[in-house]
Short mmCIF file of N, CA and C in Angstrom, two decimals:
data_model
loop_
_atom_site.label_atom_id
_atom_site.label_comp_id
_atom_site.label_asym_id
_atom_site.label_seq_id
_atom_site.Cartn_x
_atom_site.Cartn_y
_atom_site.Cartn_z
N MET A 287 6.04 0.34 12.23
CA MET A 287 6.05 -0.16 13.21
C MET A 287 5.50 0.79 14.28
N TYR A 288 6.26 2.04 14.40
CA TYR A 288 5.57 3.39 15.22
C TYR A 288 4.72 4.16 14.56
N MET A 289 4.72 4.19 13.43
CA MET A 289 3.51 5.45 12.94
C MET A 289 2.29 5.36 13.37
N ASP A 290 1.89 6.46 13.60
CA ASP A 290 0.42 6.82 14.08
C ASP A 290 0.10 6.10 15.68
N LYS A 291 0.71 5.76 16.18
CA LYS A 291 0.52 4.50 17.24
C LYS A 291 0.25 5.64 18.76
N ARG A 292 1.19 6.43 18.84
CA ARG A 292 1.52 7.60 19.90
C ARG A 292 2.39 8.22 19.91
N PRO A 293 2.33 9.65 20.35
CA PRO A 293 3.14 10.85 20.07
C PRO A 293 4.35 9.95 20.90
N ALA A 294 5.61 9.96 20.49
CA ALA A 294 6.62 9.12 20.64
C ALA A 294 7.91 10.47 20.53
N TYR A 295 8.76 10.17 21.62
CA TYR A 295 10.18 11.29 21.39
C TYR A 295 11.31 10.83 20.51
N SER A 296 11.97 11.32 19.97
CA SER A 296 12.60 10.97 19.09
C SER A 296 14.51 10.62 19.59
N VAL A 297 14.54 9.55 18.53
CA VAL A 297 16.27 8.98 18.59
C VAL A 297 16.60 9.03 17.49
N ALA A 298 18.25 9.08 17.68
CA ALA A 298 19.49 8.70 16.78
C ALA A 298 20.19 7.55 17.65
N VAL A 299 20.10 6.63 16.33
CA VAL A 299 20.89 5.57 16.77
C VAL A 299 21.97 5.63 16.20
N LEU A 300 23.53 5.69 16.83
CA LEU A 300 25.12 5.80 16.00
C LEU A 300 25.25 4.04 15.87
N ALA A 301 26.06 4.00 14.39
CA ALA A 301 26.57 2.64 14.23
C ALA A 301 25.21 1.71 14.87
N PHE A 302 23.97 1.75 14.11
CA PHE A 302 22.73 0.60 14.29
C PHE A 302 22.56 -0.65 13.99
N GLY A 303 24.17 -0.69 13.13
CA GLY A 303 24.07 -2.10 12.69
C GLY A 303 22.87 -3.39 12.32
N GLY A 304 22.59 -4.20 12.97
CA GLY A 304 21.71 -5.27 13.03
C GLY A 304 20.32 -4.78 13.60
N MET A 305 20.23 -3.51 13.81
CA MET A 305 18.93 -2.76 14.23
C MET A 305 18.39 -3.14 15.76
N LEU A 306 19.16 -3.84 16.53
CA LEU A 306 18.43 -4.29 17.84
C LEU A 306 18.63 -2.71 18.54
N CYS A 307 19.14 -1.88 19.04
CA CYS A 307 18.81 -0.81 19.61
C CYS A 307 17.91 0.02 18.89
N THR A 308 17.55 -0.10 17.72
CA THR A 308 16.49 0.52 17.22
C THR A 308 15.41 0.13 17.40
N ILE A 309 15.03 -1.07 17.32
CA ILE A 309 13.91 -1.81 17.52
C ILE A 309 13.39 -1.84 19.01
N ALA A 310 14.55 -1.73 19.89
CA ALA A 310 14.50 -1.37 21.10
C ALA A 310 13.85 -0.38 21.44
N SER A 311 14.33 0.96 20.86
CA SER A 311 13.83 2.00 20.37
C SER A 311 12.36 2.49 20.52
N ILE A 312 12.12 1.51 19.35
CA ILE A 312 10.84 1.86 18.99
C ILE A 312 9.54 1.01 19.86
N ILE A 313 9.92 -0.06 20.43
CA ILE A 313 9.29 -0.62 21.09
C ILE A 313 9.07 0.38 22.90
N ALA A 314 9.80 0.91 22.86
CA ALA A 314 10.05 1.75 24.22
C ALA A 314 9.50 3.12 23.74
N GLY A 315 8.93 3.48 22.59
CA GLY A 315 8.10 4.73 22.51
C GLY A 315 8.96 5.65 21.97
N PHE A 316 9.96 5.33 21.28
CA PHE A 316 10.70 6.23 20.50
C PHE A 316 10.93 6.14 18.91
N LYS A 317 10.71 7.30 18.56
CA LYS A 317 10.73 7.50 16.82
C LYS A 317 11.79 7.80 16.46
N PRO A 318 12.65 7.07 15.57
CA PRO A 318 13.84 7.34 14.58
C PRO A 318 13.46 8.37 14.01
N LYS A 319 14.52 9.36 14.27
CA LYS A 319 14.50 10.47 13.44
C LYS A 319 16.03 10.38 12.34
N TRP A 320 17.34 9.86 13.03
CA TRP A 320 18.57 9.40 12.32
C TRP A 320 19.15 8.77 12.76
N GLY A 321 19.96 8.02 11.72
CA GLY A 321 20.79 7.17 12.40
C GLY A 321 22.43 6.92 11.42
N SER A 322 23.48 6.34 11.94
CA SER A 322 24.37 6.16 11.07
C SER A 322 24.62 4.71 11.25
N GLU A 323 25.47 4.33 10.14
CA GLU A 323 25.84 3.25 9.78
C GLU A 323 26.43 2.63 8.27
N VAL A 324 27.48 2.08 8.14
CA VAL A 324 28.56 1.83 6.70
C VAL A 324 28.41 0.88 6.09
N ASP A 325 27.66 -0.05 6.74
CA ASP A 325 26.92 -1.31 6.09
C ASP A 325 25.91 -0.92 4.75
N PRO A 326 25.88 -1.15 3.84
CA PRO A 326 24.66 -0.87 2.87
C PRO A 326 23.49 -2.00 3.25
N ILE A 327 23.76 -3.15 3.68
CA ILE A 327 22.71 -4.36 3.73
C ILE A 327 22.09 -3.59 4.99
N HIS A 328 22.60 -3.58 6.18
CA HIS A 328 22.49 -2.45 7.27
C HIS A 328 21.62 -1.34 7.10
N GLN A 329 22.07 -0.63 6.48
CA GLN A 329 21.18 1.00 5.93
C GLN A 329 19.56 0.39 5.20
N GLN A 330 19.66 -0.86 4.75
CA GLN A 330 19.05 -0.85 3.49
C GLN A 330 17.90 -1.67 4.89
N MET A 331 18.36 -2.14 5.69
CA MET A 331 17.38 -2.40 7.21
C MET A 331 16.55 -1.32 7.66
N TRP A 332 17.57 -0.15 7.94
CA TRP A 332 16.93 1.00 8.36
C TRP A 332 16.22 1.48 7.57
N LEU A 333 16.12 1.53 6.46
CA LEU A 333 15.12 2.26 5.49
C LEU A 333 13.63 1.48 5.23
N ASP A 334 14.27 -0.08 5.52
CA ASP A 334 12.48 -0.53 5.53
C ASP A 334 12.13 -0.09 6.85
N LEU A 335 12.54 -0.46 8.05
CA LEU A 335 12.08 -0.01 9.35
C LEU A 335 11.61 1.20 9.32
N CYS A 336 12.69 2.15 8.94
CA CYS A 336 12.21 3.59 9.27
C CYS A 336 12.70 4.28 8.05
N PRO A 337 11.71 4.46 6.82
CA PRO A 337 11.52 5.32 5.76
C PRO A 337 11.88 6.79 5.61
N ASP A 338 11.17 7.02 6.99
CA ASP A 338 11.18 8.71 6.98
C ASP A 338 12.35 9.29 7.53
N SER A 339 13.59 8.03 8.06
CA SER A 339 14.54 8.68 8.81
C SER A 339 15.66 8.99 8.16
N ASP A 340 16.59 9.89 8.29
CA ASP A 340 17.96 10.05 7.60
C ASP A 340 18.67 8.91 7.74
N ILE A 341 19.83 8.68 7.07
CA ILE A 341 20.85 7.83 7.12
C ILE A 341 22.16 8.56 6.77
N TYR A 342 23.36 8.72 7.73
CA TYR A 342 24.19 9.03 7.51
C TYR A 342 25.55 7.93 7.70
N PRO A 343 25.71 7.66 6.73
CA PRO A 343 26.94 6.45 6.51
C PRO A 343 28.02 6.57 7.63
N ASN A 344 28.27 7.35 7.53
CA ASN A 344 29.65 7.54 8.36
C ASN A 344 29.60 8.67 9.53
N ALA A 345 29.59 7.98 10.62
CA ALA A 345 28.85 8.64 11.88
C ALA A 345 29.55 10.13 12.20
N PHE A 346 31.10 10.30 12.06
CA PHE A 346 31.98 10.86 12.56
C PHE A 346 32.19 12.05 11.33
N THR A 347 31.44 11.32 9.56
CA THR A 347 31.90 12.85 9.14
C THR A 347 30.69 13.09 8.04
N ASP A 348 29.41 12.54 8.15
CA ASP A 348 28.80 12.86 7.56
C ASP A 348 27.36 13.35 8.38
N ILE A 349 27.44 13.16 9.69
CA ILE A 349 26.02 13.56 10.27
C ILE A 349 26.38 15.51 10.55
N PRO A 350 25.34 16.08 9.91
CA PRO A 350 25.46 17.37 9.95
C PRO A 350 25.25 18.15 11.30
N ILE A 351 26.07 19.25 11.15
CA ILE A 351 25.51 19.91 12.84
C ILE A 351 24.52 19.62 12.99
N ASP A 352 23.75 20.24 11.61
CA ASP A 352 21.81 20.70 12.02
C ASP A 352 21.17 19.63 11.55
N ALA A 353 21.42 18.30 11.87
CA ALA A 353 21.03 17.37 11.79
C ALA A 353 19.79 17.40 12.71
N PRO A 354 18.51 16.85 12.40
CA PRO A 354 17.39 16.98 13.58
C PRO A 354 17.74 17.18 14.66
N LYS A 355 17.39 17.36 15.86
CA LYS A 355 17.19 17.39 17.34
C LYS A 355 16.59 16.22 17.74
N VAL A 356 17.22 15.21 18.48
CA VAL A 356 16.70 14.08 19.29
C VAL A 356 16.90 13.88 20.61
N THR A 357 15.36 13.51 21.37
CA THR A 357 15.36 13.32 22.66
C THR A 357 16.84 12.49 23.35
N TYR A 358 16.42 11.22 22.89
CA TYR A 358 17.40 9.97 23.35
C TYR A 358 18.83 10.00 21.77
N MET A 359 20.17 9.66 22.32
CA MET A 359 20.70 9.11 21.50
C MET A 359 21.48 8.21 21.94
N THR A 360 21.28 6.64 21.30
CA THR A 360 22.02 5.41 21.60
C THR A 360 22.89 5.07 20.43
N SER A 361 24.42 4.40 21.12
CA SER A 361 25.10 3.84 20.14
C SER A 361 25.83 2.79 21.00
N GLY A 362 26.06 2.05 19.50
CA GLY A 362 26.99 0.53 20.13
C GLY A 362 28.21 0.47 18.77
N PHE A 363 29.10 1.04 18.82
CA PHE A 363 29.83 0.95 17.99
C PHE A 363 30.88 -0.14 18.24
N PRO A 364 31.63 -0.73 17.14
CA PRO A 364 32.04 -2.33 17.08
C PRO A 364 32.97 -2.34 18.10
N CYS A 365 32.72 -3.64 18.90
CA CYS A 365 33.59 -4.03 19.73
C CYS A 365 34.55 -4.80 19.91
N ILE A 366 35.07 -4.90 18.27
CA ILE A 366 36.12 -5.72 17.83
C ILE A 366 37.85 -5.60 18.86
N GLU A 367 37.86 -4.13 18.95
CA GLU A 367 39.48 -4.17 19.36
C GLU A 367 38.83 -4.12 21.29
N TYR A 368 37.89 -4.54 21.56
CA TYR A 368 38.02 -4.49 23.26
C TYR A 368 37.08 -6.07 23.21
N SER A 369 36.77 -6.53 22.75
CA SER A 369 36.50 -7.93 22.91
C SER A 369 37.69 -8.89 23.34
N PRO A 370 37.39 -9.78 24.53
CA PRO A 370 38.11 -10.81 24.96
C PRO A 370 38.91 -11.18 23.78
N ARG A 371 38.04 -11.90 23.01
CA ARG A 371 38.53 -12.91 21.50
C ARG A 371 39.51 -11.42 20.29
N GLY A 372 38.97 -10.18 20.80
CA GLY A 372 39.82 -9.52 19.74
C GLY A 372 41.27 -8.94 20.48
N SER A 373 41.62 -7.71 19.42
CA SER A 373 42.92 -7.67 19.74
C SER A 373 43.43 -7.11 21.49
N ASN A 374 42.52 -6.85 22.21
CA ASN A 374 42.65 -6.04 23.48
C ASN A 374 43.63 -5.01 23.44
N LYS A 375 42.96 -4.24 22.31
CA LYS A 375 43.94 -2.62 22.20
C LYS A 375 43.46 -1.82 22.09
N GLY A 376 41.92 -1.58 22.43
CA GLY A 376 41.01 -0.90 22.53
C GLY A 376 41.48 0.41 21.59
N MET A 377 41.36 1.49 21.99
CA MET A 377 41.67 2.80 21.08
C MET A 377 42.86 2.67 20.23
N TYR A 378 44.06 1.78 21.04
CA TYR A 378 44.83 1.59 20.15
C TYR A 378 45.33 0.58 18.97
N GLY A 379 43.85 0.05 18.77
CA GLY A 379 43.63 -1.26 17.92
C GLY A 379 43.54 -0.51 16.62
N LYS A 380 44.00 -1.69 15.38
CA LYS A 380 44.15 -0.95 14.28
C LYS A 380 43.18 -0.94 13.29
N GLU A 381 41.68 -1.55 13.87
CA GLU A 381 40.51 -0.86 13.13
C GLU A 381 39.26 0.10 13.55
N THR A 382 38.77 -0.24 14.89
CA THR A 382 37.76 0.03 15.03
C THR A 382 37.43 0.70 16.50
N GLY A 383 39.20 0.34 17.06
CA GLY A 383 38.78 0.63 18.54
C GLY A 383 38.78 2.50 18.98
N TRP A 384 39.06 3.20 18.05
CA TRP A 384 38.95 4.52 17.94
C TRP A 384 38.00 5.30 18.39
N MET A 385 36.60 4.16 17.65
CA MET A 385 35.42 5.08 17.31
C MET A 385 34.57 5.47 18.77
N PHE A 386 34.98 4.45 19.82
CA PHE A 386 34.25 4.34 21.04
C PHE A 386 34.87 5.42 21.85
N PRO A 387 35.64 5.90 22.11
CA PRO A 387 35.71 7.22 22.79
C PRO A 387 35.42 8.15 21.92
N LYS A 388 35.86 8.74 20.67
CA LYS A 388 35.80 9.75 19.63
C LYS A 388 34.18 9.60 19.76
N GLN A 389 33.34 8.90 20.17
CA GLN A 389 31.72 9.23 20.27
C GLN A 389 31.25 10.02 20.75
N VAL A 390 32.06 10.73 21.58
CA VAL A 390 31.59 11.78 22.36
C VAL A 390 31.66 13.14 21.83
N THR A 391 32.51 13.40 20.55
CA THR A 391 32.28 14.10 20.24
C THR A 391 31.13 14.89 19.44
N ILE A 392 30.57 13.58 18.99
CA ILE A 392 29.34 13.58 18.41
C ILE A 392 27.82 13.55 19.25
N ILE A 393 27.97 13.69 20.40
CA ILE A 393 26.97 13.30 21.66
C ILE A 393 26.63 15.28 21.92
N LEU A 394 28.08 15.40 22.29
CA LEU A 394 28.60 17.10 22.60
C LEU A 394 27.99 17.95 21.80
N ALA A 395 28.44 17.21 20.59
CA ALA A 395 28.02 18.26 19.00
C ALA A 395 26.36 18.62 18.94
N HIS A 396 25.28 17.50 19.50
CA HIS A 396 23.99 17.43 19.36
C HIS A 396 23.36 17.58 20.79
N LYS A 397 24.01 17.49 21.78
CA LYS A 397 23.23 17.30 23.06
C LYS A 397 21.97 17.03 23.33
N PRO A 398 21.70 15.74 23.10
CA PRO A 398 20.51 15.16 23.41
C PRO A 398 20.03 15.35 24.72
N ILE A 399 18.86 15.01 25.10
CA ILE A 399 18.28 15.04 26.77
C ILE A 399 19.18 13.40 26.94
N ALA A 400 18.88 12.08 26.68
CA ALA A 400 19.49 11.37 27.47
C ALA A 400 20.49 10.51 26.34
N ILE A 401 21.35 10.02 26.73
CA ILE A 401 22.54 9.01 26.20
C ILE A 401 22.62 7.36 26.26
N ARG A 402 22.79 7.14 25.72
CA ARG A 402 23.16 5.76 26.30
C ARG A 402 24.69 5.13 25.44
N ILE A 403 25.62 4.49 25.82
CA ILE A 403 26.51 3.95 25.33
C ILE A 403 26.70 2.68 25.47
N GLU A 404 26.99 1.40 24.66
CA GLU A 404 27.35 0.35 25.39
C GLU A 404 28.60 -0.15 24.47
N GLN A 405 29.12 -0.85 25.38
CA GLN A 405 30.25 -1.85 24.79
C GLN A 405 30.34 -3.24 25.59
N THR A 406 31.52 -4.10 25.12
CA THR A 406 31.84 -5.20 25.97
C THR A 406 32.01 -4.98 27.23
N ASP A 407 31.91 -5.86 28.15
CA ASP A 407 32.15 -5.22 29.40
C ASP A 407 33.89 -5.58 29.69
N ASN A 408 34.57 -6.08 28.58
CA ASN A 408 35.69 -6.49 28.89
C ASN A 408 36.51 -4.92 28.37
N CYS A 409 35.93 -3.80 27.98
CA CYS A 409 36.57 -2.55 28.00
C CYS A 409 37.02 -2.17 29.30
N MET A 410 36.20 -2.80 30.35
CA MET A 410 36.78 -2.41 31.97
C MET A 410 38.31 -2.70 31.82
N TYR A 411 38.87 -3.80 31.26
CA TYR A 411 40.38 -4.14 31.38
C TYR A 411 41.00 -3.91 30.42
N ILE A 412 40.63 -2.71 29.28
CA ILE A 412 41.76 -2.71 29.01
C ILE A 412 42.38 -1.27 28.78
N ASN A 413 43.51 -1.09 28.53
CA ASN A 413 43.99 0.17 29.02
C ASN A 413 44.09 0.57 29.91
N ASP A 414 43.84 -0.01 31.20
CA ASP A 414 43.63 0.99 32.59
C ASP A 414 42.63 1.42 32.44
N GLN A 415 41.38 0.95 31.66
CA GLN A 415 39.99 1.66 31.35
C GLN A 415 40.46 3.23 31.07
N ALA A 416 41.18 3.92 30.31
CA ALA A 416 41.39 4.95 29.96
C ALA A 416 40.81 5.49 29.01
N GLU A 417 39.89 4.47 28.14
CA GLU A 417 38.42 4.92 27.12
C GLU A 417 37.32 5.26 28.25
N ILE A 418 37.36 4.38 29.00
CA ILE A 418 35.99 4.86 29.98
C ILE A 418 36.25 5.83 30.57
N LYS A 419 37.38 6.78 31.42
CA LYS A 419 38.17 7.60 31.68
C LYS A 419 37.81 9.03 30.88
N PHE A 420 37.99 8.55 29.57
CA PHE A 420 37.82 9.83 28.63
C PHE A 420 36.39 10.17 28.36
N ILE A 421 35.69 9.04 28.18
CA ILE A 421 34.69 9.32 27.86
C ILE A 421 33.20 10.21 29.07
N ARG A 422 33.73 9.61 30.23
CA ARG A 422 33.39 9.61 31.28
C ARG A 422 33.95 11.57 31.77
N ASP A 423 35.13 11.82 31.43
CA ASP A 423 35.46 13.29 31.88
C ASP A 423 35.10 14.26 30.37
N ALA A 424 34.72 13.32 29.55
CA ALA A 424 34.28 14.26 28.34
C ALA A 424 32.76 14.65 28.60
N LEU A 425 32.11 13.67 29.04
CA LEU A 425 30.88 14.26 29.36
C LEU A 425 30.42 14.81 30.88
N GLU A 426 30.80 14.69 31.82
CA GLU A 426 30.40 14.88 33.36
C GLU A 426 30.18 16.45 33.13
N ASP A 427 30.82 17.15 32.75
CA ASP A 427 30.34 18.68 32.77
C ASP A 427 28.66 18.80 32.46
N ASP A 428 28.30 18.36 31.50
CA ASP A 428 27.31 18.67 30.49
C ASP A 428 26.16 17.33 31.43
N TYR A 429 26.56 15.88 31.69
CA TYR A 429 25.91 15.04 31.88
C TYR A 429 25.71 14.15 33.01
N TYR A 430 24.64 14.13 33.76
CA TYR A 430 24.57 13.00 34.98
C TYR A 430 24.99 12.21 34.47
N LEU A 431 26.22 11.32 34.91
CA LEU A 431 26.21 9.85 34.34
C LEU A 431 25.71 8.59 35.33
N HIS A 432 25.45 7.59 34.78
CA HIS A 432 25.72 6.20 35.60
C HIS A 432 26.21 5.21 34.47
N HIS A 433 26.86 4.10 35.53
CA HIS A 433 27.62 3.18 34.08
C HIS A 433 27.64 1.69 35.29
N THR A 434 27.47 0.66 34.24
CA THR A 434 27.35 -0.90 35.32
C THR A 434 27.11 -2.23 34.06
N VAL A 435 27.56 -2.96 34.41
CA VAL A 435 27.73 -4.29 33.44
C VAL A 435 26.34 -5.12 34.18
N ILE A 436 25.79 -5.03 32.85
CA ILE A 436 24.72 -6.01 32.72
C ILE A 436 24.69 -7.24 31.81
N GLU A 437 23.62 -8.30 32.22
CA GLU A 437 24.20 -9.44 31.60
C GLU A 437 22.95 -9.59 30.82
N THR A 438 23.13 -9.52 29.58
CA THR A 438 22.27 -9.11 28.33
C THR A 438 20.84 -10.12 28.42
N TRP A 439 20.78 -11.11 28.59
CA TRP A 439 19.59 -12.59 29.13
C TRP A 439 18.66 -11.72 30.00
N ARG A 440 19.42 -11.28 31.12
CA ARG A 440 18.07 -10.97 31.89
C ARG A 440 17.33 -9.60 31.78
N TYR A 441 17.42 -9.05 30.30
CA TYR A 441 16.60 -7.92 29.86
C TYR A 441 16.28 -8.33 28.31
N GLY A 442 15.96 -9.88 27.96
CA GLY A 442 15.30 -10.18 27.20
C GLY A 442 16.06 -10.52 25.91
N ASP A 443 17.76 -10.17 25.84
CA ASP A 443 17.87 -10.47 24.53
C ASP A 443 18.86 -12.18 24.51
N ILE A 444 18.53 -12.73 23.26
CA ILE A 444 18.86 -14.19 23.13
C ILE A 444 20.39 -14.74 23.38
N THR A 445 21.23 -13.59 23.80
CA THR A 445 22.66 -14.34 24.04
C THR A 445 22.68 -14.42 25.27
N ASN A 446 23.83 -14.53 26.08
CA ASN A 446 24.52 -14.35 27.41
C ASN A 446 26.08 -14.01 27.27
N ARG A 447 25.45 -12.39 26.97
CA ARG A 447 26.61 -11.51 27.02
C ARG A 447 26.73 -10.47 28.20
N LYS A 448 27.53 -9.86 28.40
CA LYS A 448 27.84 -9.03 29.92
C LYS A 448 28.13 -7.67 28.74
N ARG A 449 27.21 -6.93 29.18
CA ARG A 449 28.14 -5.27 28.65
C ARG A 449 28.12 -4.05 29.11
N TRP A 450 28.75 -3.43 29.21
CA TRP A 450 29.23 -2.27 29.59
C TRP A 450 28.03 -1.09 29.69
N ILE A 451 27.37 -0.45 30.01
CA ILE A 451 26.75 0.45 29.65
C ILE A 451 26.70 1.60 30.42
N LEU A 452 26.78 3.04 29.67
CA LEU A 452 26.85 4.31 30.05
C LEU A 452 25.31 4.78 29.69
N VAL A 453 24.54 5.48 30.98
CA VAL A 453 23.49 6.46 30.48
C VAL A 453 23.75 7.73 31.15
N GLY A 454 23.35 8.80 30.28
CA GLY A 454 23.24 10.14 30.98
C GLY A 454 22.41 10.90 30.52
N PHE A 455 22.26 11.83 31.31
CA PHE A 455 20.75 12.96 31.31
C PHE A 455 21.58 14.25 31.27
N LEU A 456 21.16 15.09 30.30
CA LEU A 456 21.56 16.58 30.14
C LEU A 456 21.58 17.27 31.43
N LYS A 457 22.35 17.71 32.00
CA LYS A 457 22.01 18.36 33.72
C LYS A 457 21.53 19.38 33.40
N GLU A 458 21.52 20.35 32.18
CA GLU A 458 20.75 21.64 31.84
C GLU A 458 18.89 21.66 31.99
N MET A 459 18.96 20.20 31.72
CA MET A 459 17.53 19.52 31.59
C MET A 459 16.81 19.25 33.21
N CYS A 460 17.58 18.74 33.67
CA CYS A 460 17.22 17.76 34.90
C CYS A 460 16.99 18.80 35.99
N GLY A 461 17.76 19.95 35.95
CA GLY A 461 17.68 20.22 37.35
C GLY A 461 18.89 20.15 38.32
N SER A 462 19.17 20.02 39.41
CA SER A 462 19.78 19.58 40.58
C SER A 462 19.29 18.64 41.33
N GLY A 463 18.39 17.99 41.23
CA GLY A 463 17.31 17.30 41.56
C GLY A 463 18.15 15.76 41.59
N VAL A 464 18.97 15.63 40.75
CA VAL A 464 19.56 14.30 40.25
C VAL A 464 20.62 13.87 41.37
N SER A 465 20.80 12.96 41.86
CA SER A 465 21.59 11.91 42.68
C SER A 465 23.26 12.22 42.01
N GLN A 466 23.71 12.59 43.14
CA GLN A 466 24.97 12.85 43.10
C GLN A 466 25.86 11.76 43.09
N THR A 467 27.49 12.10 43.29
CA THR A 467 28.69 10.56 43.17
C THR A 467 28.20 9.61 44.43
N ARG A 468 27.98 8.21 44.10
CA ARG A 468 27.89 6.90 44.82
C ARG A 468 28.73 6.23 44.03
N LYS A 469 29.77 5.87 44.44
CA LYS A 469 30.64 5.10 44.11
C LYS A 469 30.07 3.46 44.00
N ASP A 470 29.23 3.09 44.98
CA ASP A 470 29.13 1.33 44.92
C ASP A 470 27.71 1.66 43.81
N THR A 471 27.44 2.15 43.48
CA THR A 471 26.10 1.94 42.04
C THR A 471 27.04 2.46 41.15
N GLY A 472 27.87 3.15 41.13
CA GLY A 472 28.39 3.43 39.45
C GLY A 472 28.19 5.06 39.13
N TRP A 473 27.18 5.54 39.99
CA TRP A 473 26.88 7.03 39.83
C TRP A 473 28.04 7.99 40.24
N VAL A 474 28.00 8.72 38.55
CA VAL A 474 29.58 9.50 38.76
C VAL A 474 28.57 11.20 38.46
N ARG A 475 29.49 12.08 38.67
CA ARG A 475 29.05 13.41 38.89
C ARG A 475 29.52 13.94 37.83
#
């Protein structure tokens, strides 16, 4: 799909699941270098679409520290523990809630230039935003961060969901010309 069309920046996709973020990255001109996903059916989808890209089944134990450097890292770990119909326990839930805050360890280990983290907007109402604060605190020394809630249908998604999105840009690559804290827009230092 992306082969030989144009030069591309690289992307790693954490918890690539049904491939929506992967396909969106490819359409935007990124070339997948590696991704993580535990589900074998989803892994086969990745191999079909990105045959020259590595798969690391468990993002927290299988990604080597010397994995290929990427320009952009995107992630969408499971939202079960944050969803309104889920347990609403966040990182204290029984299954996957711990993955949302834990992903900062992967980001900081690999330091891509740009990052995007996605979660259900309901995460803003879980644990007094402890997970959001943890993520922001962990990343803000290295990244300029911006977060907001979007309605997915406005961006071409066929569902009518709201998603909390955080994007960040590596400070050492951006210099000092990036906007500083603006509470009204979600920009954080």
